[in-house]
């Protein structure tokens, strides 16, 4: 059983306060009462959504709230990894814009080797062997949840929208997620 959650980095917090608990830096997708102000912030742009995606499998943390964060992880990192994996049974992509690489490799027995490693010092942030199909389905469910929130709050409309993205971009992403979900069902 997977528990995957997305947390958006708050626009301002006291970075100098080293005692600040990591969880206080982020807003979870379940904290919808805070989103209106979050998305209305004058410097907010959907081009630069800093986030953490946490992953637990069977109550064991694969990536926790104190794990690496990144820009647009659902769009650029995880979506790319899922597409690559479904084509080649392996994926390798940058984790946001940091010098961290996400790698997934099929082990051939319905399992997937997941590793998140720093490129400079080869520090392993996360590593696990996960059930391939269940993991990909759980990732797609959380990705769809993320895009549903952006759609609901009309993040790609108005002043803050991306110049190169249509206002229905979240709806387009949800459609693509549904297509990927059908490909995951075909995995053997």
mmCIF file with all atom_site columns, C-alpha atoms in Angstrom:
data_model
loop_
_atom_site.group_PDB
_atom_site.id
_atom_site.type_symbol
_atom_site.label_atom_id
_atom_site.label_alt_id
_atom_site.label_comp_id
_atom_site.label_asym_id
_atom_site.label_entity_id
_atom_site.label_seq_id
_atom_site.pdbx_PDB_ins_code
_atom_site.Cartn_x
_atom_site.Cartn_y
_atom_site.Cartn_z
_atom_site.occupancy
_atom_site.B_iso_or_equiv
_atom_site.pdbx_formal_charge
_atom_site.auth_seq_id
_atom_site.auth_comp_id
_atom_site.auth_asym_id
_atom_site.auth_atom_id
_atom_site.pdbx_PDB_model_num
ATOM 1   C CA . UNK A 1 1   ? 0.000  0.000  0.000   1.00 0.00 ? 1   UNK A CA 1
ATOM 2   C CA . UNK A 1 2   ? 1.372  3.378  -1.061  1.00 0.00 ? 2   UNK A CA 1
ATOM 3   C CA . UNK A 1 3   ? 0.899  6.775  0.504   1.00 0.00 ? 3   UNK A CA 1
ATOM 4   C CA . UNK A 1 4   ? 2.093  9.512  -1.834  1.00 0.00 ? 4   UNK A CA 1
ATOM 5   C CA . UNK A 1 5   ? 1.633  13.174 -0.951  1.00 0.00 ? 5   UNK A CA 1
ATOM 6   C CA . UNK A 1 6   ? 2.562  16.497 -2.488  1.00 0.00 ? 6   UNK A CA 1
ATOM 7   C CA . UNK A 1 7   ? 3.645  19.520 -0.453  1.00 0.00 ? 7   UNK A CA 1
ATOM 8   C CA . UNK A 1 8   ? 4.111  22.987 -1.962  1.00 0.00 ? 8   UNK A CA 1
ATOM 9   C CA . UNK A 1 9   ? 6.837  25.193 -0.508  1.00 0.00 ? 9   UNK A CA 1
ATOM 10  C CA . UNK A 1 10  ? 5.448  28.294 1.183   1.00 0.00 ? 10  UNK A CA 1
ATOM 11  C CA . UNK A 1 11  ? 6.359  31.576 -0.452  1.00 0.00 ? 11  UNK A CA 1
ATOM 12  C CA . UNK A 1 12  ? 7.983  32.958 2.666   1.00 0.00 ? 12  UNK A CA 1
ATOM 13  C CA . UNK A 1 13  ? 9.357  31.439 5.804   1.00 0.00 ? 13  UNK A CA 1
ATOM 14  C CA . UNK A 1 14  ? 12.293 32.291 8.018   1.00 0.00 ? 14  UNK A CA 1
ATOM 15  C CA . UNK A 1 15  ? 15.094 30.375 6.310   1.00 0.00 ? 15  UNK A CA 1
ATOM 16  C CA . UNK A 1 16  ? 17.545 31.678 8.929   1.00 0.00 ? 16  UNK A CA 1
ATOM 17  C CA . UNK A 1 17  ? 15.675 29.824 11.675  1.00 0.00 ? 17  UNK A CA 1
ATOM 18  C CA . UNK A 1 18  ? 17.446 26.460 11.613  1.00 0.00 ? 18  UNK A CA 1
ATOM 19  C CA . UNK A 1 19  ? 15.062 25.103 14.234  1.00 0.00 ? 19  UNK A CA 1
ATOM 20  C CA . UNK A 1 20  ? 12.178 25.506 11.774  1.00 0.00 ? 20  UNK A CA 1
ATOM 21  C CA . UNK A 1 21  ? 10.592 22.100 11.357  1.00 0.00 ? 21  UNK A CA 1
ATOM 22  C CA . UNK A 1 22  ? 10.629 21.118 7.693   1.00 0.00 ? 22  UNK A CA 1
ATOM 23  C CA . UNK A 1 23  ? 6.861  20.482 7.667   1.00 0.00 ? 23  UNK A CA 1
ATOM 24  C CA . UNK A 1 24  ? 6.281  24.171 8.466   1.00 0.00 ? 24  UNK A CA 1
ATOM 25  C CA . UNK A 1 25  ? 7.938  25.132 5.162   1.00 0.00 ? 25  UNK A CA 1
ATOM 26  C CA . UNK A 1 26  ? 5.249  23.383 3.130   1.00 0.00 ? 26  UNK A CA 1
ATOM 27  C CA . UNK A 1 27  ? 1.512  23.298 2.467   1.00 0.00 ? 27  UNK A CA 1
ATOM 28  C CA . UNK A 1 28  ? 0.071  19.848 1.816   1.00 0.00 ? 28  UNK A CA 1
ATOM 29  C CA . UNK A 1 29  ? -2.451 19.320 -0.970  1.00 0.00 ? 29  UNK A CA 1
ATOM 30  C CA . UNK A 1 30  ? -4.983 18.376 1.699   1.00 0.00 ? 30  UNK A CA 1
ATOM 31  C CA . UNK A 1 31  ? -4.709 21.883 3.234   1.00 0.00 ? 31  UNK A CA 1
ATOM 32  C CA . UNK A 1 32  ? -7.066 23.478 0.706   1.00 0.00 ? 32  UNK A CA 1
ATOM 33  C CA . UNK A 1 33  ? -8.014 26.345 3.037   1.00 0.00 ? 33  UNK A CA 1
ATOM 34  C CA . UNK A 1 34  ? -4.538 27.825 2.405   1.00 0.00 ? 34  UNK A CA 1
ATOM 35  C CA . UNK A 1 35  ? -4.503 27.554 -1.389  1.00 0.00 ? 35  UNK A CA 1
ATOM 36  C CA . UNK A 1 36  ? -6.434 30.675 -2.306  1.00 0.00 ? 36  UNK A CA 1
ATOM 37  C CA . UNK A 1 37  ? -3.795 32.888 -0.670  1.00 0.00 ? 37  UNK A CA 1
ATOM 38  C CA . UNK A 1 38  ? -0.962 30.660 -1.905  1.00 0.00 ? 38  UNK A CA 1
ATOM 39  C CA . UNK A 1 39  ? -1.973 30.943 -5.568  1.00 0.00 ? 39  UNK A CA 1
ATOM 40  C CA . UNK A 1 40  ? -2.944 34.640 -5.240  1.00 0.00 ? 40  UNK A CA 1
ATOM 41  C CA . UNK A 1 41  ? 0.519  35.597 -3.939  1.00 0.00 ? 41  UNK A CA 1
ATOM 42  C CA . UNK A 1 42  ? 1.855  38.379 -6.162  1.00 0.00 ? 42  UNK A CA 1
ATOM 43  C CA . UNK A 1 43  ? 5.092  36.572 -7.002  1.00 0.00 ? 43  UNK A CA 1
ATOM 44  C CA . UNK A 1 44  ? 3.498  33.153 -7.585  1.00 0.00 ? 44  UNK A CA 1
ATOM 45  C CA . UNK A 1 45  ? 3.997  31.618 -11.008 1.00 0.00 ? 45  UNK A CA 1
ATOM 46  C CA . UNK A 1 46  ? 2.992  28.109 -12.095 1.00 0.00 ? 46  UNK A CA 1
ATOM 47  C CA . UNK A 1 47  ? 6.356  27.965 -13.870 1.00 0.00 ? 47  UNK A CA 1
ATOM 48  C CA . UNK A 1 48  ? 8.156  27.713 -10.539 1.00 0.00 ? 48  UNK A CA 1
ATOM 49  C CA . UNK A 1 49  ? 6.231  25.575 -8.089  1.00 0.00 ? 49  UNK A CA 1
ATOM 50  C CA . UNK A 1 50  ? 8.756  24.312 -5.559  1.00 0.00 ? 50  UNK A CA 1
ATOM 51  C CA . UNK A 1 51  ? 7.524  21.092 -3.960  1.00 0.00 ? 51  UNK A CA 1
ATOM 52  C CA . UNK A 1 52  ? 8.293  17.919 -2.100  1.00 0.00 ? 52  UNK A CA 1
ATOM 53  C CA . UNK A 1 53  ? 6.681  14.629 -3.043  1.00 0.00 ? 53  UNK A CA 1
ATOM 54  C CA . UNK A 1 54  ? 6.722  12.112 -0.208  1.00 0.00 ? 54  UNK A CA 1
ATOM 55  C CA . UNK A 1 55  ? 6.439  8.379  -0.814  1.00 0.00 ? 55  UNK A CA 1
ATOM 56  C CA . UNK A 1 56  ? 5.669  5.694  1.752   1.00 0.00 ? 56  UNK A CA 1
ATOM 57  C CA . UNK A 1 57  ? 5.304  2.026  0.965   1.00 0.00 ? 57  UNK A CA 1
ATOM 58  C CA . UNK A 1 58  ? 3.905  -0.352 3.574   1.00 0.00 ? 58  UNK A CA 1
ATOM 59  C CA . UNK A 1 59  ? 4.347  2.387  6.201   1.00 0.00 ? 59  UNK A CA 1
ATOM 60  C CA . UNK A 1 60  ? 8.059  2.699  5.403   1.00 0.00 ? 60  UNK A CA 1
ATOM 61  C CA . UNK A 1 61  ? 9.315  6.037  4.141   1.00 0.00 ? 61  UNK A CA 1
ATOM 62  C CA . UNK A 1 62  ? 10.976 6.001  0.733   1.00 0.00 ? 62  UNK A CA 1
ATOM 63  C CA . UNK A 1 63  ? 11.121 9.833  0.469   1.00 0.00 ? 63  UNK A CA 1
ATOM 64  C CA . UNK A 1 64  ? 10.111 11.883 3.492   1.00 0.00 ? 64  UNK A CA 1
ATOM 65  C CA . UNK A 1 65  ? 9.220  15.522 4.006   1.00 0.00 ? 65  UNK A CA 1
ATOM 66  C CA . UNK A 1 66  ? 12.907 16.204 4.676   1.00 0.00 ? 66  UNK A CA 1
ATOM 67  C CA . UNK A 1 67  ? 13.883 14.659 1.328   1.00 0.00 ? 67  UNK A CA 1
ATOM 68  C CA . UNK A 1 68  ? 14.993 16.653 -1.693  1.00 0.00 ? 68  UNK A CA 1
ATOM 69  C CA . UNK A 1 69  ? 12.538 19.143 -3.115  1.00 0.00 ? 69  UNK A CA 1
ATOM 70  C CA . UNK A 1 70  ? 12.380 20.401 -6.663  1.00 0.00 ? 70  UNK A CA 1
ATOM 71  C CA . UNK A 1 71  ? 10.673 22.625 -9.179  1.00 0.00 ? 71  UNK A CA 1
ATOM 72  C CA . UNK A 1 72  ? 7.624  21.253 -10.983 1.00 0.00 ? 72  UNK A CA 1
ATOM 73  C CA . UNK A 1 73  ? 8.296  17.659 -9.974  1.00 0.00 ? 73  UNK A CA 1
ATOM 74  C CA . UNK A 1 74  ? 4.954  16.349 -11.249 1.00 0.00 ? 74  UNK A CA 1
ATOM 75  C CA . UNK A 1 75  ? 5.358  17.965 -14.633 1.00 0.00 ? 75  UNK A CA 1
ATOM 76  C CA . UNK A 1 76  ? 9.035  17.642 -15.443 1.00 0.00 ? 76  UNK A CA 1
ATOM 77  C CA . UNK A 1 77  ? 10.372 14.826 -13.301 1.00 0.00 ? 77  UNK A CA 1
ATOM 78  C CA . UNK A 1 78  ? 7.764  12.219 -12.470 1.00 0.00 ? 78  UNK A CA 1
ATOM 79  C CA . UNK A 1 79  ? 5.711  12.559 -15.653 1.00 0.00 ? 79  UNK A CA 1
ATOM 80  C CA . UNK A 1 80  ? 8.882  12.177 -17.726 1.00 0.00 ? 80  UNK A CA 1
ATOM 81  C CA . UNK A 1 81  ? 10.013 9.190  -15.647 1.00 0.00 ? 81  UNK A CA 1
ATOM 82  C CA . UNK A 1 82  ? 6.660  7.430  -16.015 1.00 0.00 ? 82  UNK A CA 1
ATOM 83  C CA . UNK A 1 83  ? 6.652  7.959  -19.796 1.00 0.00 ? 83  UNK A CA 1
ATOM 84  C CA . UNK A 1 84  ? 10.250 6.698  -20.111 1.00 0.00 ? 84  UNK A CA 1
ATOM 85  C CA . UNK A 1 85  ? 9.579  3.713  -17.887 1.00 0.00 ? 85  UNK A CA 1
ATOM 86  C CA . UNK A 1 86  ? 6.509  2.624  -19.819 1.00 0.00 ? 86  UNK A CA 1
ATOM 87  C CA . UNK A 1 87  ? 8.491  2.776  -23.092 1.00 0.00 ? 87  UNK A CA 1
ATOM 88  C CA . UNK A 1 88  ? 11.790 1.229  -21.953 1.00 0.00 ? 88  UNK A CA 1
ATOM 89  C CA . UNK A 1 89  ? 11.183 -0.358 -18.535 1.00 0.00 ? 89  UNK A CA 1
ATOM 90  C CA . UNK A 1 90  ? 13.734 2.082  -17.193 1.00 0.00 ? 90  UNK A CA 1
ATOM 91  C CA . UNK A 1 91  ? 13.868 5.816  -16.600 1.00 0.00 ? 91  UNK A CA 1
ATOM 92  C CA . UNK A 1 92  ? 16.476 8.387  -15.742 1.00 0.00 ? 92  UNK A CA 1
ATOM 93  C CA . UNK A 1 93  ? 15.731 12.077 -15.301 1.00 0.00 ? 93  UNK A CA 1
ATOM 94  C CA . UNK A 1 94  ? 16.796 15.133 -13.335 1.00 0.00 ? 94  UNK A CA 1
ATOM 95  C CA . UNK A 1 95  ? 14.935 15.647 -10.080 1.00 0.00 ? 95  UNK A CA 1
ATOM 96  C CA . UNK A 1 96  ? 13.689 19.192 -10.589 1.00 0.00 ? 96  UNK A CA 1
ATOM 97  C CA . UNK A 1 97  ? 16.634 21.430 -11.458 1.00 0.00 ? 97  UNK A CA 1
ATOM 98  C CA . UNK A 1 98  ? 18.988 20.225 -8.747  1.00 0.00 ? 98  UNK A CA 1
ATOM 99  C CA . UNK A 1 99  ? 21.987 17.977 -9.410  1.00 0.00 ? 99  UNK A CA 1
ATOM 100 C CA . UNK A 1 100 ? 19.942 14.967 -8.315  1.00 0.00 ? 100 UNK A CA 1
ATOM 101 C CA . UNK A 1 101 ? 18.919 12.097 -10.590 1.00 0.00 ? 101 UNK A CA 1
ATOM 102 C CA . UNK A 1 102 ? 15.856 9.882  -10.345 1.00 0.00 ? 102 UNK A CA 1
ATOM 103 C CA . UNK A 1 103 ? 16.381 6.373  -11.741 1.00 0.00 ? 103 UNK A CA 1
ATOM 104 C CA . UNK A 1 104 ? 13.882 3.541  -12.119 1.00 0.00 ? 104 UNK A CA 1
ATOM 105 C CA . UNK A 1 105 ? 14.827 0.126  -13.456 1.00 0.00 ? 105 UNK A CA 1
ATOM 106 C CA . UNK A 1 106 ? 12.625 -2.913 -13.979 1.00 0.00 ? 106 UNK A CA 1
ATOM 107 C CA . UNK A 1 107 ? 13.844 -5.968 -12.127 1.00 0.00 ? 107 UNK A CA 1
ATOM 108 C CA . UNK A 1 108 ? 11.822 -8.210 -14.428 1.00 0.00 ? 108 UNK A CA 1
ATOM 109 C CA . UNK A 1 109 ? 9.674  -9.800 -11.722 1.00 0.00 ? 109 UNK A CA 1
ATOM 110 C CA . UNK A 1 110 ? 6.992  -7.115 -11.451 1.00 0.00 ? 110 UNK A CA 1
ATOM 111 C CA . UNK A 1 111 ? 9.314  -5.018 -9.294  1.00 0.00 ? 111 UNK A CA 1
ATOM 112 C CA . UNK A 1 112 ? 10.943 -1.684 -9.899  1.00 0.00 ? 112 UNK A CA 1
ATOM 113 C CA . UNK A 1 113 ? 14.235 -0.454 -8.447  1.00 0.00 ? 113 UNK A CA 1
ATOM 114 C CA . UNK A 1 114 ? 13.807 3.180  -7.346  1.00 0.00 ? 114 UNK A CA 1
ATOM 115 C CA . UNK A 1 115 ? 16.824 5.332  -6.583  1.00 0.00 ? 115 UNK A CA 1
ATOM 116 C CA . UNK A 1 116 ? 17.270 9.061  -6.033  1.00 0.00 ? 116 UNK A CA 1
ATOM 117 C CA . UNK A 1 117 ? 20.940 9.995  -6.059  1.00 0.00 ? 117 UNK A CA 1
ATOM 118 C CA . UNK A 1 118 ? 22.951 13.221 -5.888  1.00 0.00 ? 118 UNK A CA 1
ATOM 119 C CA . UNK A 1 119 ? 25.162 13.624 -8.938  1.00 0.00 ? 119 UNK A CA 1
ATOM 120 C CA . UNK A 1 120 ? 28.075 15.425 -7.326  1.00 0.00 ? 120 UNK A CA 1
ATOM 121 C CA . UNK A 1 121 ? 28.722 13.267 -4.313  1.00 0.00 ? 121 UNK A CA 1
ATOM 122 C CA . UNK A 1 122 ? 26.691 10.213 -5.323  1.00 0.00 ? 122 UNK A CA 1
ATOM 123 C CA . UNK A 1 123 ? 24.720 10.546 -2.081  1.00 0.00 ? 123 UNK A CA 1
ATOM 124 C CA . UNK A 1 124 ? 21.688 8.249  -2.099  1.00 0.00 ? 124 UNK A CA 1
ATOM 125 C CA . UNK A 1 125 ? 18.636 10.183 -0.917  1.00 0.00 ? 125 UNK A CA 1
ATOM 126 C CA . UNK A 1 126 ? 16.259 7.256  -1.417  1.00 0.00 ? 126 UNK A CA 1
ATOM 127 C CA . UNK A 1 127 ? 16.394 3.678  -2.615  1.00 0.00 ? 127 UNK A CA 1
ATOM 128 C CA . UNK A 1 128 ? 13.768 0.950  -2.635  1.00 0.00 ? 128 UNK A CA 1
ATOM 129 C CA . UNK A 1 129 ? 12.434 -2.032 -4.527  1.00 0.00 ? 129 UNK A CA 1
ATOM 130 C CA . UNK A 1 130 ? 8.751  -1.428 -5.205  1.00 0.00 ? 130 UNK A CA 1
ATOM 131 C CA . UNK A 1 131 ? 5.923  -3.310 -6.914  1.00 0.00 ? 131 UNK A CA 1
ATOM 132 C CA . UNK A 1 132 ? 5.974  -1.804 -10.392 1.00 0.00 ? 132 UNK A CA 1
ATOM 133 C CA . UNK A 1 133 ? 2.299  -1.597 -11.326 1.00 0.00 ? 133 UNK A CA 1
ATOM 134 C CA . UNK A 1 134 ? 1.029  -0.560 -7.894  1.00 0.00 ? 134 UNK A CA 1
ATOM 135 C CA . UNK A 1 135 ? 3.732  2.120  -7.632  1.00 0.00 ? 135 UNK A CA 1
ATOM 136 C CA . UNK A 1 136 ? 3.029  3.611  -11.069 1.00 0.00 ? 136 UNK A CA 1
ATOM 137 C CA . UNK A 1 137 ? -0.728 3.649  -10.401 1.00 0.00 ? 137 UNK A CA 1
ATOM 138 C CA . UNK A 1 138 ? -0.188 5.387  -7.048  1.00 0.00 ? 138 UNK A CA 1
ATOM 139 C CA . UNK A 1 139 ? 2.097  7.955  -8.671  1.00 0.00 ? 139 UNK A CA 1
ATOM 140 C CA . UNK A 1 140 ? -0.480 8.677  -11.372 1.00 0.00 ? 140 UNK A CA 1
ATOM 141 C CA . UNK A 1 141 ? -3.221 9.042  -8.750  1.00 0.00 ? 141 UNK A CA 1
ATOM 142 C CA . UNK A 1 142 ? -1.241 11.682 -6.863  1.00 0.00 ? 142 UNK A CA 1
ATOM 143 C CA . UNK A 1 143 ? -0.215 13.427 -10.090 1.00 0.00 ? 143 UNK A CA 1
ATOM 144 C CA . UNK A 1 144 ? -3.876 13.639 -11.078 1.00 0.00 ? 144 UNK A CA 1
ATOM 145 C CA . UNK A 1 145 ? -4.729 14.999 -7.631  1.00 0.00 ? 145 UNK A CA 1
ATOM 146 C CA . UNK A 1 146 ? -2.053 17.693 -8.031  1.00 0.00 ? 146 UNK A CA 1
ATOM 147 C CA . UNK A 1 147 ? -3.362 18.759 -11.452 1.00 0.00 ? 147 UNK A CA 1
ATOM 148 C CA . UNK A 1 148 ? -6.969 18.692 -10.177 1.00 0.00 ? 148 UNK A CA 1
ATOM 149 C CA . UNK A 1 149 ? -5.989 21.214 -7.481  1.00 0.00 ? 149 UNK A CA 1
ATOM 150 C CA . UNK A 1 150 ? -4.356 23.490 -10.079 1.00 0.00 ? 150 UNK A CA 1
ATOM 151 C CA . UNK A 1 151 ? -7.424 23.178 -12.288 1.00 0.00 ? 151 UNK A CA 1
ATOM 152 C CA . UNK A 1 152 ? -9.821 23.881 -9.409  1.00 0.00 ? 152 UNK A CA 1
ATOM 153 C CA . UNK A 1 153 ? -7.928 27.034 -8.413  1.00 0.00 ? 153 UNK A CA 1
ATOM 154 C CA . UNK A 1 154 ? -7.567 28.170 -12.044 1.00 0.00 ? 154 UNK A CA 1
ATOM 155 C CA . UNK A 1 155 ? -3.815 28.474 -11.614 1.00 0.00 ? 155 UNK A CA 1
ATOM 156 C CA . UNK A 1 156 ? -3.170 28.771 -15.353 1.00 0.00 ? 156 UNK A CA 1
ATOM 157 C CA . UNK A 1 157 ? -5.651 31.590 -15.809 1.00 0.00 ? 157 UNK A CA 1
ATOM 158 C CA . UNK A 1 158 ? -5.309 35.280 -14.990 1.00 0.00 ? 158 UNK A CA 1
ATOM 159 C CA . UNK A 1 159 ? -2.188 37.322 -14.322 1.00 0.00 ? 159 UNK A CA 1
ATOM 160 C CA . UNK A 1 160 ? 0.080  34.552 -13.068 1.00 0.00 ? 160 UNK A CA 1
ATOM 161 C CA . UNK A 1 161 ? -0.442 32.087 -15.910 1.00 0.00 ? 161 UNK A CA 1
ATOM 162 C CA . UNK A 1 162 ? 2.465  30.852 -17.957 1.00 0.00 ? 162 UNK A CA 1
ATOM 163 C CA . UNK A 1 163 ? 2.908  32.622 -21.214 1.00 0.00 ? 163 UNK A CA 1
ATOM 164 C CA . UNK A 1 164 ? 3.549  29.414 -23.168 1.00 0.00 ? 164 UNK A CA 1
ATOM 165 C CA . UNK A 1 165 ? 0.832  27.245 -21.579 1.00 0.00 ? 165 UNK A CA 1
ATOM 166 C CA . UNK A 1 166 ? -2.879 27.236 -22.400 1.00 0.00 ? 166 UNK A CA 1
ATOM 167 C CA . UNK A 1 167 ? -5.289 27.971 -19.572 1.00 0.00 ? 167 UNK A CA 1
ATOM 168 C CA . UNK A 1 168 ? -6.589 24.400 -19.768 1.00 0.00 ? 168 UNK A CA 1
ATOM 169 C CA . UNK A 1 169 ? -3.078 22.977 -19.257 1.00 0.00 ? 169 UNK A CA 1
ATOM 170 C CA . UNK A 1 170 ? -4.032 21.124 -16.031 1.00 0.00 ? 170 UNK A CA 1
ATOM 171 C CA . UNK A 1 171 ? -6.954 19.482 -17.884 1.00 0.00 ? 171 UNK A CA 1
ATOM 172 C CA . UNK A 1 172 ? -4.563 18.448 -20.668 1.00 0.00 ? 172 UNK A CA 1
ATOM 173 C CA . UNK A 1 173 ? -2.191 16.929 -18.100 1.00 0.00 ? 173 UNK A CA 1
ATOM 174 C CA . UNK A 1 174 ? -5.069 15.008 -16.480 1.00 0.00 ? 174 UNK A CA 1
ATOM 175 C CA . UNK A 1 175 ? -6.004 13.636 -19.913 1.00 0.00 ? 175 UNK A CA 1
ATOM 176 C CA . UNK A 1 176 ? -2.405 12.515 -20.482 1.00 0.00 ? 176 UNK A CA 1
ATOM 177 C CA . UNK A 1 177 ? -2.328 10.899 -17.020 1.00 0.00 ? 177 UNK A CA 1
ATOM 178 C CA . UNK A 1 178 ? -5.447 8.902  -17.902 1.00 0.00 ? 178 UNK A CA 1
ATOM 179 C CA . UNK A 1 179 ? -3.723 7.716  -21.103 1.00 0.00 ? 179 UNK A CA 1
ATOM 180 C CA . UNK A 1 180 ? -0.653 6.663  -19.102 1.00 0.00 ? 180 UNK A CA 1
ATOM 181 C CA . UNK A 1 181 ? -2.890 4.870  -16.608 1.00 0.00 ? 181 UNK A CA 1
ATOM 182 C CA . UNK A 1 182 ? -4.221 2.710  -19.473 1.00 0.00 ? 182 UNK A CA 1
ATOM 183 C CA . UNK A 1 183 ? -0.635 1.808  -20.449 1.00 0.00 ? 183 UNK A CA 1
ATOM 184 C CA . UNK A 1 184 ? 0.158  0.877  -16.830 1.00 0.00 ? 184 UNK A CA 1
ATOM 185 C CA . UNK A 1 185 ? -2.795 -1.547 -16.849 1.00 0.00 ? 185 UNK A CA 1
ATOM 186 C CA . UNK A 1 186 ? -1.138 -3.386 -19.759 1.00 0.00 ? 186 UNK A CA 1
ATOM 187 C CA . UNK A 1 187 ? 2.098  -4.061 -17.847 1.00 0.00 ? 187 UNK A CA 1
ATOM 188 C CA . UNK A 1 188 ? 2.782  -7.730 -17.191 1.00 0.00 ? 188 UNK A CA 1
#
